Amino acid sequence: MKIRRCAVLYIEPREELAIDWSSLFAGSTTLAASTRWLALAPHLDREIEVDAADLAAMAAVSQTVWSELEACEQCHGAACVARLLELGLLIGDAPEHEALRERDETLRAQHWRPLAALAHTFSRWHDVRTETGMEAPSFQQLLDRHGTPPAPTMDLGTPASAFKLPKAASGILDETLMKRYTGRNFDTGASLPLAVAARLLQRTFGAQEQRQVGPHADVLKKTSPSGGGLHPVEAFVLVQRIAGVTPGLYYYHPTEHELRPLRTMESDEAAAVALQMVAEQQWLADAPMQVVMVGRIERSFWKYRNHQKAYRALALDAGHLSQTFYLLAAEAGLPAFITAAINDVDIERMLDLDHLRHAVIAVCGCGPASTGPRNMVELRYGETGLG
Ligand SMILES: Cc1cc2nc3c(=O)[nH]c(=O)nc-3n(C[C@H](O)[C@H](O)[C@H](O)COP(=O)(O)O)c2cc1C
């Protein structure tokens, strides 16, 4: 049998601090530090504690070239090698290792930059709820906790020699730009008119043009810019209240301009799904339409193979789409939102996506604002305009 090391592997020394009671009673240092070595491999999607013997065995095996199992066993012991194979840190070519080998090969096939694959995999959330993982502190609470924030501008250069610019002229975008804001007080009794939802989706995520650039190779033109012109970020829509559309999860097809149902559901289930997606930020989950932005790794990294900037470009693409979405919502007189504080792992499960091939980046949404009293979160953010 042959083995090799998994494609991407980082080892993190994780320090843990605890109160050292004996030194505390002796009147000296009160913190004791201990270090564990954690293996982080994106294809395994979990942290694995390893020891010095594991590290030595893994260091001795190539991540590219297959080598004989026996040779490694002789140097590092059969038990150690068997454990690493079972964990998937070493990859075997035998049938019993097929499942983990397949995950490793999926990662290799995407052309991730290793550090980006690591950052993506280990920054995903599962079942984070606002009351445990996230909170929405008021600006005053932040001031109390962290003191004065860094100034709002860098304020560099010499004011005396500054070139004063003319006042910004008004333009046709002004009204929309000035109306744009993040809504956190959606009207749970209101639906999004179908025509508004259709325009928002088509003008943000839809193809305005399609061009063939080679046999079986097409590029799309959208209203937002995209790294490499590849438009790897696509939209999955959670419908809660769009007039005439059954609640549920849909894939929005950018050239066909249609919602393809993945799972229809009752309204209360759709509301629960929305809440789970945005880590229980109720103020965002109330919006009648949520859009999950998913980056297709294989499309982006087809060009940007093993590229340092590729993952950053993917996030920037989603940011551009979000602003376009916000502006179209503002044009329709609606607030919108975007959040990266999402339970990506849960969303992947709902949409049957593999995090190595599809990066769930952010969720945006919009809908009519409530005309009633503003809720606490809206008031908190409204105080400062920050979030
Ligand atoms: C990347 C990103 C992430 C955000 N995440 C959240 C969030 O998790 N929850 C939230 O209520 N608002 C979120 N916002 C909205 C900001 O809080 C908001 O843009 C900011 O307060 C400025 O307000 P404005 O959009 O109305 O100008 C996010 C915005 C961006 C661009």
Short mmCIF file of C-alpha atoms and ligand atoms in Angstrom, two decimals:
data_model
loop_
_atom_site.label_atom_id
_atom_site.label_comp_id
_atom_site.label_asym_id
_atom_site.label_seq_id
_atom_site.Cartn_x
_atom_site.Cartn_y
_atom_site.Cartn_z
CA MET A 1 0.00 0.00 0.00
CA LYS A 2 1.13 3.55 -0.73
CA ILE A 3 0.65 6.71 1.28
CA ARG A 4 1.14 10.45 1.04
CA ARG A 5 0.43 13.40 3.31
CA CYS A 6 -2.82 15.30 2.84
CA ALA A 7 -2.66 18.26 0.45
CA VAL A 8 -3.00 21.09 2.95
CA LEU A 9 -1.88 20.83 6.55
CA TYR A 10 -1.06 23.50 9.10
CA ILE A 11 0.05 22.90 12.65
CA GLU A 12 -1.03 25.40 15.26
CA PRO A 13 0.45 25.66 18.73
CA ARG A 14 -2.68 26.48 20.75
CA GLU A 15 -1.99 28.00 24.13
CA GLU A 16 -4.42 27.60 26.96
CA LEU A 17 -4.29 29.67 30.11
CA ALA A 18 -5.53 28.53 33.49
CA ILE A 19 -5.29 29.89 36.99
CA ASP A 20 -2.27 28.40 38.72
CA TRP A 21 -3.68 28.04 42.22
CA SER A 22 -0.43 27.00 43.90
CA SER A 23 1.50 30.04 42.66
CA LEU A 24 -1.50 32.24 43.43
CA PHE A 25 -1.45 31.11 47.08
CA ALA A 26 2.35 31.60 47.12
CA GLY A 27 1.71 35.17 46.02
CA SER A 28 3.32 35.05 42.54
CA THR A 29 2.25 34.39 38.93
CA THR A 30 -1.40 33.38 38.70
CA LEU A 31 -1.60 32.13 35.14
CA ALA A 32 -0.29 28.77 33.93
CA ALA A 33 0.14 28.31 30.18
CA SER A 34 -0.03 24.98 28.39
CA THR A 35 0.33 24.29 24.68
CA ARG A 36 -1.40 21.70 22.52
CA TRP A 37 -0.44 21.03 18.88
CA LEU A 38 -3.41 21.09 16.57
CA ALA A 39 -3.44 19.81 13.00
CA LEU A 40 -5.66 21.93 10.77
CA ALA A 41 -6.54 20.35 7.43
CA PRO A 42 -9.36 21.88 5.34
CA HIS A 43 -10.48 18.54 3.87
CA LEU A 44 -11.13 17.20 7.39
CA ASP A 45 -12.97 20.30 8.61
CA ARG A 46 -12.04 19.78 12.26
CA GLU A 47 -9.12 20.39 14.58
CA ILE A 48 -7.07 17.32 15.48
CA GLU A 49 -4.66 17.20 18.38
CA VAL A 50 -1.32 15.67 17.45
CA ASP A 51 1.90 14.88 19.28
CA ALA A 52 5.61 15.00 18.47
CA ALA A 53 5.59 11.45 17.06
CA ASP A 54 2.69 12.31 14.73
CA LEU A 55 4.51 15.45 13.58
CA ALA A 56 7.69 13.50 12.84
CA ALA A 57 5.78 10.87 10.84
CA MET A 58 3.87 13.49 8.84
CA ALA A 59 7.04 15.45 8.12
CA ALA A 60 8.67 12.33 6.71
CA VAL A 61 5.95 11.73 4.09
CA SER A 62 5.60 13.73 0.87
CA GLN A 63 2.31 15.47 0.19
CA THR A 64 2.75 14.88 -3.55
CA VAL A 65 4.70 11.69 -4.14
CA TRP A 66 3.17 8.38 -3.08
CA SER A 67 5.55 6.26 -0.98
CA GLU A 68 5.53 2.79 0.57
CA LEU A 69 3.54 2.43 3.79
CA GLU A 70 6.02 -0.10 5.18
CA ALA A 71 8.97 2.28 5.03
CA CYS A 72 7.06 4.83 7.09
CA GLU A 73 5.89 2.18 9.55
CA GLN A 74 9.47 1.02 10.10
CA CYS A 75 10.62 4.52 11.00
CA HIS A 76 7.58 5.79 12.91
CA GLY A 77 5.73 2.69 14.13
CA ALA A 78 2.68 0.95 12.66
CA ALA A 79 0.31 2.28 15.32
CA CYS A 80 1.22 5.91 14.71
CA VAL A 81 0.91 5.59 10.92
CA ALA A 82 -2.39 3.69 11.22
CA ARG A 83 -3.79 6.44 13.46
CA LEU A 84 -2.76 9.18 11.01
CA LEU A 85 -4.33 7.24 8.12
CA GLU A 86 -7.54 6.78 10.07
CA LEU A 87 -7.65 10.51 10.86
CA GLY A 88 -7.02 11.43 7.21
CA LEU A 89 -3.82 13.36 7.89
CA LEU A 90 -2.02 10.72 5.87
CA ILE A 91 -3.83 9.48 2.78
CA GLY A 92 -3.77 5.83 1.73
CA ASP A 93 -4.39 4.36 -1.72
CA ALA A 94 -6.30 1.33 -0.35
CA PRO A 95 -10.09 0.98 -0.79
CA GLU A 96 -10.69 1.48 2.96
CA HIS A 97 -9.23 4.99 2.69
CA GLU A 98 -11.42 6.00 -0.22
CA ALA A 99 -13.72 8.43 1.61
CA LEU A 100 -10.91 10.56 3.09
CA ARG A 101 -8.83 10.25 -0.09
CA GLU A 102 -11.81 11.60 -2.04
CA ARG A 103 -12.02 14.66 0.28
CA ASP A 104 -8.28 15.27 -0.13
CA GLU A 105 -8.58 14.95 -3.91
CA THR A 106 -11.54 17.33 -3.99
CA LEU A 107 -9.39 19.93 -2.21
CA ARG A 108 -6.45 19.35 -4.61
CA ALA A 109 -8.76 19.73 -7.63
CA GLN A 110 -9.96 23.21 -6.62
CA HIS A 111 -6.52 24.92 -6.72
CA TRP A 112 -7.00 26.69 -3.38
CA ARG A 113 -4.12 28.71 -2.00
CA PRO A 114 -3.44 26.66 1.16
CA LEU A 115 -3.75 29.57 3.62
CA ALA A 116 -7.00 30.68 2.00
CA ALA A 117 -8.43 27.16 2.25
CA LEU A 118 -7.48 27.17 5.91
CA ALA A 119 -8.97 30.61 6.61
CA HIS A 120 -12.17 29.71 4.81
CA THR A 121 -12.65 26.32 6.44
CA PHE A 122 -11.94 27.39 9.99
CA SER A 123 -13.85 30.66 9.97
CA ARG A 124 -17.18 28.98 9.24
CA TRP A 125 -19.91 28.89 11.88
CA HIS A 126 -22.23 26.15 12.95
CA ASP A 127 -25.23 26.88 15.14
CA VAL A 128 -23.99 30.23 16.44
CA ARG A 129 -26.77 32.13 18.15
CA THR A 130 -26.74 35.82 18.97
CA GLU A 131 -27.05 35.23 22.67
CA THR A 132 -23.98 32.99 22.76
CA GLY A 133 -21.67 33.83 19.89
CA MET A 134 -22.70 37.31 18.75
CA GLU A 135 -24.17 40.31 20.34
CA ALA A 136 -25.14 43.74 19.10
CA PRO A 137 -23.59 46.10 21.66
CA SER A 138 -24.54 49.75 21.51
CA PHE A 139 -21.83 52.24 20.63
CA GLN A 140 -21.81 53.41 24.24
CA GLN A 141 -21.19 49.84 25.45
CA LEU A 142 -18.29 49.56 23.02
CA LEU A 143 -16.83 52.82 24.33
CA ASP A 144 -17.11 51.56 27.90
CA ARG A 145 -15.47 48.27 26.98
CA HIS A 146 -12.70 49.31 24.59
CA GLY A 147 -12.17 53.02 25.28
CA THR A 148 -12.02 55.65 22.54
CA PRO A 149 -11.91 54.15 19.04
CA PRO A 150 -9.22 55.12 16.52
CA ALA A 151 -10.23 58.34 14.71
CA PRO A 152 -12.71 57.96 11.83
CA THR A 153 -10.11 59.11 9.28
CA MET A 154 -6.33 58.75 8.88
CA ASP A 155 -6.06 62.55 8.58
CA LEU A 156 -2.63 62.41 6.91
CA GLY A 157 -0.68 65.11 5.09
CA THR A 158 -0.42 68.84 5.71
CA PRO A 159 -3.76 70.68 5.73
CA ALA A 160 -2.03 73.96 4.76
CA SER A 161 -0.88 72.56 1.39
CA ALA A 162 -4.05 70.55 0.68
CA PHE A 163 -5.68 70.91 -2.73
CA LYS A 164 -9.31 71.83 -2.00
CA LEU A 165 -11.73 69.95 -4.26
CA PRO A 166 -14.87 71.56 -5.67
CA LYS A 167 -18.17 70.64 -4.01
CA ALA A 168 -19.48 67.34 -5.36
CA ALA A 169 -21.95 68.08 -8.13
CA SER A 170 -25.30 66.38 -7.88
CA GLY A 171 -26.05 63.48 -10.21
CA ILE A 172 -28.70 60.94 -11.05
CA LEU A 173 -27.38 58.40 -8.57
CA ASP A 174 -27.60 60.80 -5.65
CA GLU A 175 -31.17 60.16 -4.64
CA THR A 176 -30.63 56.40 -4.52
CA LEU A 177 -27.25 56.67 -2.84
CA MET A 178 -28.61 58.93 -0.12
CA LYS A 179 -31.65 56.71 0.47
CA ARG A 180 -29.55 53.56 0.93
CA TYR A 181 -29.49 52.26 4.46
CA THR A 182 -29.29 49.03 6.42
CA GLY A 183 -32.73 48.01 7.63
CA ARG A 184 -33.23 46.23 10.92
CA ASN A 185 -36.91 46.82 11.40
CA PHE A 186 -38.65 44.83 8.67
CA ASP A 187 -42.43 44.62 8.58
CA THR A 188 -43.25 40.98 9.30
CA GLY A 189 -46.76 41.52 7.92
CA ALA A 190 -45.59 42.83 4.54
CA SER A 191 -44.64 40.91 1.41
CA LEU A 192 -42.18 41.88 -1.25
CA PRO A 193 -44.01 42.56 -4.53
CA LEU A 194 -42.98 39.99 -7.15
CA ALA A 195 -41.92 42.70 -9.63
CA VAL A 196 -39.57 44.25 -7.04
CA ALA A 197 -38.00 40.88 -6.15
CA ALA A 198 -37.60 40.06 -9.86
CA ARG A 199 -35.87 43.37 -10.62
CA LEU A 200 -33.60 43.08 -7.58
CA LEU A 201 -32.50 39.58 -8.52
CA GLN A 202 -32.11 40.21 -12.23
CA ARG A 203 -30.27 43.50 -11.95
CA THR A 204 -27.98 42.27 -9.16
CA PHE A 205 -27.35 38.61 -9.86
CA GLY A 206 -28.73 38.18 -13.38
CA ALA A 207 -26.75 38.15 -16.61
CA GLN A 208 -27.29 41.32 -18.62
CA GLU A 209 -25.41 39.71 -21.50
CA GLN A 210 -23.85 36.35 -22.30
CA ARG A 211 -20.88 35.94 -24.60
CA GLN A 212 -19.23 32.79 -25.90
CA VAL A 213 -15.45 33.00 -25.62
CA GLY A 214 -14.63 29.48 -26.76
CA PRO A 215 -16.24 26.12 -27.32
CA HIS A 216 -18.36 25.45 -24.20
CA ALA A 217 -16.90 28.58 -22.57
CA ASP A 218 -19.21 31.48 -21.79
CA VAL A 219 -18.79 34.69 -19.86
CA LEU A 220 -21.58 36.79 -18.40
CA LYS A 221 -21.91 40.54 -18.08
CA LYS A 222 -23.49 41.69 -14.81
CA THR A 223 -24.13 45.09 -13.29
CA SER A 224 -21.30 44.64 -10.75
CA PRO A 225 -17.62 44.15 -11.55
CA SER A 226 -16.09 40.73 -10.99
CA GLY A 227 -12.49 39.53 -10.64
CA GLY A 228 -11.43 38.00 -13.97
CA GLY A 229 -14.93 38.64 -15.34
CA LEU A 230 -15.84 35.18 -14.09
CA HIS A 231 -18.80 36.13 -11.86
CA PRO A 232 -18.25 33.16 -9.56
CA VAL A 233 -20.70 34.42 -6.91
CA GLU A 234 -24.22 33.12 -7.36
CA ALA A 235 -27.45 33.57 -5.46
CA PHE A 236 -29.60 31.19 -3.49
CA VAL A 237 -32.85 32.73 -2.34
CA LEU A 238 -34.81 32.08 0.80
CA VAL A 239 -38.34 33.21 0.10
CA GLN A 240 -40.41 34.04 3.14
CA ARG A 241 -42.93 36.52 1.76
CA ILE A 242 -42.66 37.26 -1.96
CA ALA A 243 -46.11 37.75 -3.47
CA GLY A 244 -47.09 34.65 -5.43
CA VAL A 245 -43.99 32.58 -4.56
CA THR A 246 -44.19 29.59 -2.22
CA PRO A 247 -41.86 30.02 0.76
CA GLY A 248 -38.68 27.99 0.52
CA LEU A 249 -35.14 27.77 -0.75
CA TYR A 250 -34.44 28.39 -4.41
CA TYR A 251 -31.47 28.64 -6.75
CA TYR A 252 -31.63 31.80 -8.83
CA HIS A 253 -30.56 31.06 -12.39
CA PRO A 254 -28.68 34.12 -13.71
CA THR A 255 -29.31 33.55 -17.43
CA GLU A 256 -32.76 31.96 -17.29
CA HIS A 257 -33.93 34.51 -14.68
CA GLU A 258 -35.90 31.93 -12.75
CA LEU A 259 -36.15 30.60 -9.22
CA ARG A 260 -35.54 26.88 -9.18
CA PRO A 261 -37.03 25.32 -6.05
CA LEU A 262 -34.63 23.29 -3.90
CA ARG A 263 -37.04 22.91 -0.99
CA THR A 264 -40.42 24.54 -0.50
CA MET A 265 -41.65 24.95 3.07
CA GLU A 266 -44.34 26.37 5.31
CA SER A 267 -43.92 30.03 6.33
CA ASP A 268 -42.90 29.23 9.90
CA GLU A 269 -40.21 26.82 8.71
CA ALA A 270 -38.89 29.47 6.29
CA ALA A 271 -38.78 31.95 9.21
CA ALA A 272 -36.83 29.45 11.33
CA VAL A 273 -34.40 28.79 8.46
CA ALA A 274 -33.85 32.56 8.05
CA LEU A 275 -33.10 32.88 11.74
CA GLN A 276 -30.64 30.00 11.69
CA MET A 277 -28.89 31.38 8.60
CA VAL A 278 -28.17 34.80 10.14
CA ALA A 279 -27.10 33.44 13.54
CA GLU A 280 -30.38 34.43 15.15
CA GLN A 281 -30.16 38.11 14.24
CA GLN A 282 -33.93 38.41 14.38
CA TRP A 283 -33.76 41.98 13.05
CA LEU A 284 -32.38 40.63 9.74
CA ALA A 285 -34.31 37.36 9.63
CA ASP A 286 -37.60 39.28 9.52
CA ALA A 287 -36.90 40.46 5.95
CA PRO A 288 -39.22 38.76 3.44
CA MET A 289 -36.33 37.76 1.14
CA GLN A 290 -32.83 36.59 2.04
CA VAL A 291 -30.17 35.95 -0.58
CA VAL A 292 -27.21 33.68 0.18
CA MET A 293 -24.15 34.65 -1.85
CA VAL A 294 -22.10 31.59 -2.73
CA GLY A 295 -18.67 31.76 -4.38
CA ARG A 296 -17.97 28.99 -6.82
CA ILE A 297 -14.36 28.10 -6.09
CA GLU A 298 -13.95 25.96 -9.18
CA ARG A 299 -15.03 28.81 -11.48
CA SER A 300 -12.83 31.46 -9.85
CA PHE A 301 -9.79 29.29 -9.23
CA TRP A 302 -9.98 27.85 -12.76
CA LYS A 303 -8.19 31.10 -13.63
CA TYR A 304 -6.69 32.08 -10.27
CA ARG A 305 -4.97 28.77 -9.53
CA ASN A 306 -3.23 28.66 -6.19
CA HIS A 307 -3.35 32.46 -6.27
CA GLN A 308 -2.65 34.61 -3.18
CA LYS A 309 -5.45 37.07 -4.00
CA ALA A 310 -8.16 34.74 -5.29
CA TYR A 311 -10.08 34.32 -2.04
CA ARG A 312 -9.94 38.07 -1.39
CA ALA A 313 -11.29 38.74 -4.90
CA LEU A 314 -14.20 36.38 -4.22
CA ALA A 315 -15.16 38.34 -1.09
CA LEU A 316 -14.84 41.62 -3.01
CA ASP A 317 -17.17 40.28 -5.71
CA ALA A 318 -19.79 39.57 -3.03
CA GLY A 319 -19.30 43.09 -1.63
CA HIS A 320 -19.95 44.66 -5.01
CA LEU A 321 -23.07 42.56 -5.51
CA SER A 322 -24.28 43.59 -2.09
CA GLN A 323 -23.94 47.31 -2.85
CA THR A 324 -25.80 46.86 -6.13
CA PHE A 325 -28.50 44.99 -4.23
CA TYR A 326 -28.69 47.77 -1.62
CA LEU A 327 -29.01 50.45 -4.30
CA LEU A 328 -31.76 48.63 -6.15
CA ALA A 329 -33.59 48.18 -2.87
CA ALA A 330 -33.15 51.90 -2.12
CA GLU A 331 -34.49 52.74 -5.57
CA ALA A 332 -37.59 50.70 -4.70
CA GLY A 333 -37.85 52.61 -1.40
CA LEU A 334 -36.75 49.61 0.66
CA PRO A 335 -34.02 49.08 3.24
CA ALA A 336 -31.63 46.18 2.70
CA PHE A 337 -28.99 44.39 4.73
CA ILE A 338 -25.85 42.32 4.38
CA THR A 339 -24.25 40.15 7.02
CA ALA A 340 -21.21 37.91 7.15
CA ALA A 341 -22.26 36.78 10.64
CA ILE A 342 -23.88 33.68 9.28
CA ASN A 343 -24.01 29.99 10.11
CA ASP A 344 -22.21 28.97 6.94
CA VAL A 345 -21.95 25.30 7.89
CA ASP A 346 -25.72 25.09 8.43
CA ILE A 347 -26.34 26.92 5.15
CA GLU A 348 -24.05 24.48 3.31
CA ARG A 349 -26.11 21.62 4.72
CA MET A 350 -29.41 23.25 3.73
CA LEU A 351 -28.17 23.86 0.19
CA ASP A 352 -26.17 20.63 -0.09
CA LEU A 353 -22.91 22.48 -0.79
CA ASP A 354 -19.34 21.32 -0.18
CA HIS A 355 -17.27 24.04 1.51
CA LEU A 356 -14.20 23.06 -0.51
CA ARG A 357 -16.03 23.77 -3.77
CA HIS A 358 -18.54 26.42 -2.74
CA ALA A 359 -17.81 29.26 -0.33
CA VAL A 360 -20.87 30.64 1.40
CA ILE A 361 -19.76 34.27 1.79
CA ALA A 362 -22.61 36.41 3.06
CA VAL A 363 -26.37 36.82 3.25
CA CYS A 364 -28.21 39.91 2.10
CA GLY A 365 -31.90 40.69 2.13
CA CYS A 366 -34.47 43.39 1.89
CA GLY A 367 -38.12 44.22 2.37
CA PRO A 368 -40.56 46.89 3.47
CA ALA A 369 -39.70 48.61 6.74
CA SER A 370 -42.11 48.55 9.61
CA THR A 371 -43.95 51.81 10.18
CA GLY A 372 -44.39 50.94 13.85
CA PRO A 373 -41.99 51.83 16.67
CA ARG A 374 -38.38 50.99 15.87
CA ASN A 375 -37.00 47.95 17.66
CA MET A 376 -34.13 48.04 20.13
CA VAL A 377 -31.49 46.87 17.70
CA GLU A 378 -32.65 49.39 15.10
CA LEU A 379 -32.45 52.08 17.72
CA ARG A 380 -29.01 51.01 18.83
CA TYR A 381 -27.56 51.04 15.33
CA GLY A 382 -29.61 54.11 14.44
CA GLU A 383 -27.95 56.06 17.26
CA THR A 384 -24.66 55.89 15.47
CA GLY A 385 -25.31 54.60 11.99
CA LEU A 386 -22.73 51.92 12.67
CA GLY A 387 -22.91 48.17 13.01
C1 LIG B 1 -19.48 43.12 5.51
C2 LIG B 1 -20.62 43.67 6.32
C3 LIG B 1 -21.13 42.93 7.37
C4 LIG B 1 -22.21 43.41 8.12
N1 LIG B 1 -22.72 42.63 9.11
C5 LIG B 1 -23.82 43.05 9.79
C6 LIG B 1 -24.42 42.21 10.77
O1 LIG B 1 -23.96 41.11 11.04
N2 LIG B 1 -25.54 42.64 11.39
C7 LIG B 1 -26.10 43.85 11.11
O2 LIG B 1 -27.13 44.17 11.71
N3 LIG B 1 -25.53 44.68 10.19
C8 LIG B 1 -24.43 44.31 9.52
N4 LIG B 1 -23.86 45.12 8.55
C9 LIG B 1 -24.45 46.44 8.26
C10 LIG B 1 -23.64 47.55 8.86
O3 LIG B 1 -23.82 47.53 10.25
C11 LIG B 1 -24.08 48.89 8.26
O4 LIG B 1 -23.69 48.93 6.92
C12 LIG B 1 -23.47 50.05 9.03
O5 LIG B 1 -24.03 50.13 10.31
C13 LIG B 1 -23.71 51.40 8.32
O6 LIG B 1 -25.08 51.64 8.20
P1 LIG B 1 -25.76 51.93 6.77
O7 LIG B 1 -25.56 50.70 5.92
O8 LIG B 1 -27.21 52.15 7.07
O9 LIG B 1 -25.08 53.11 6.19
C14 LIG B 1 -22.78 44.68 7.81
C15 LIG B 1 -22.25 45.42 6.74
C16 LIG B 1 -21.18 44.93 6.00
C17 LIG B 1 -20.66 45.73 4.83
#
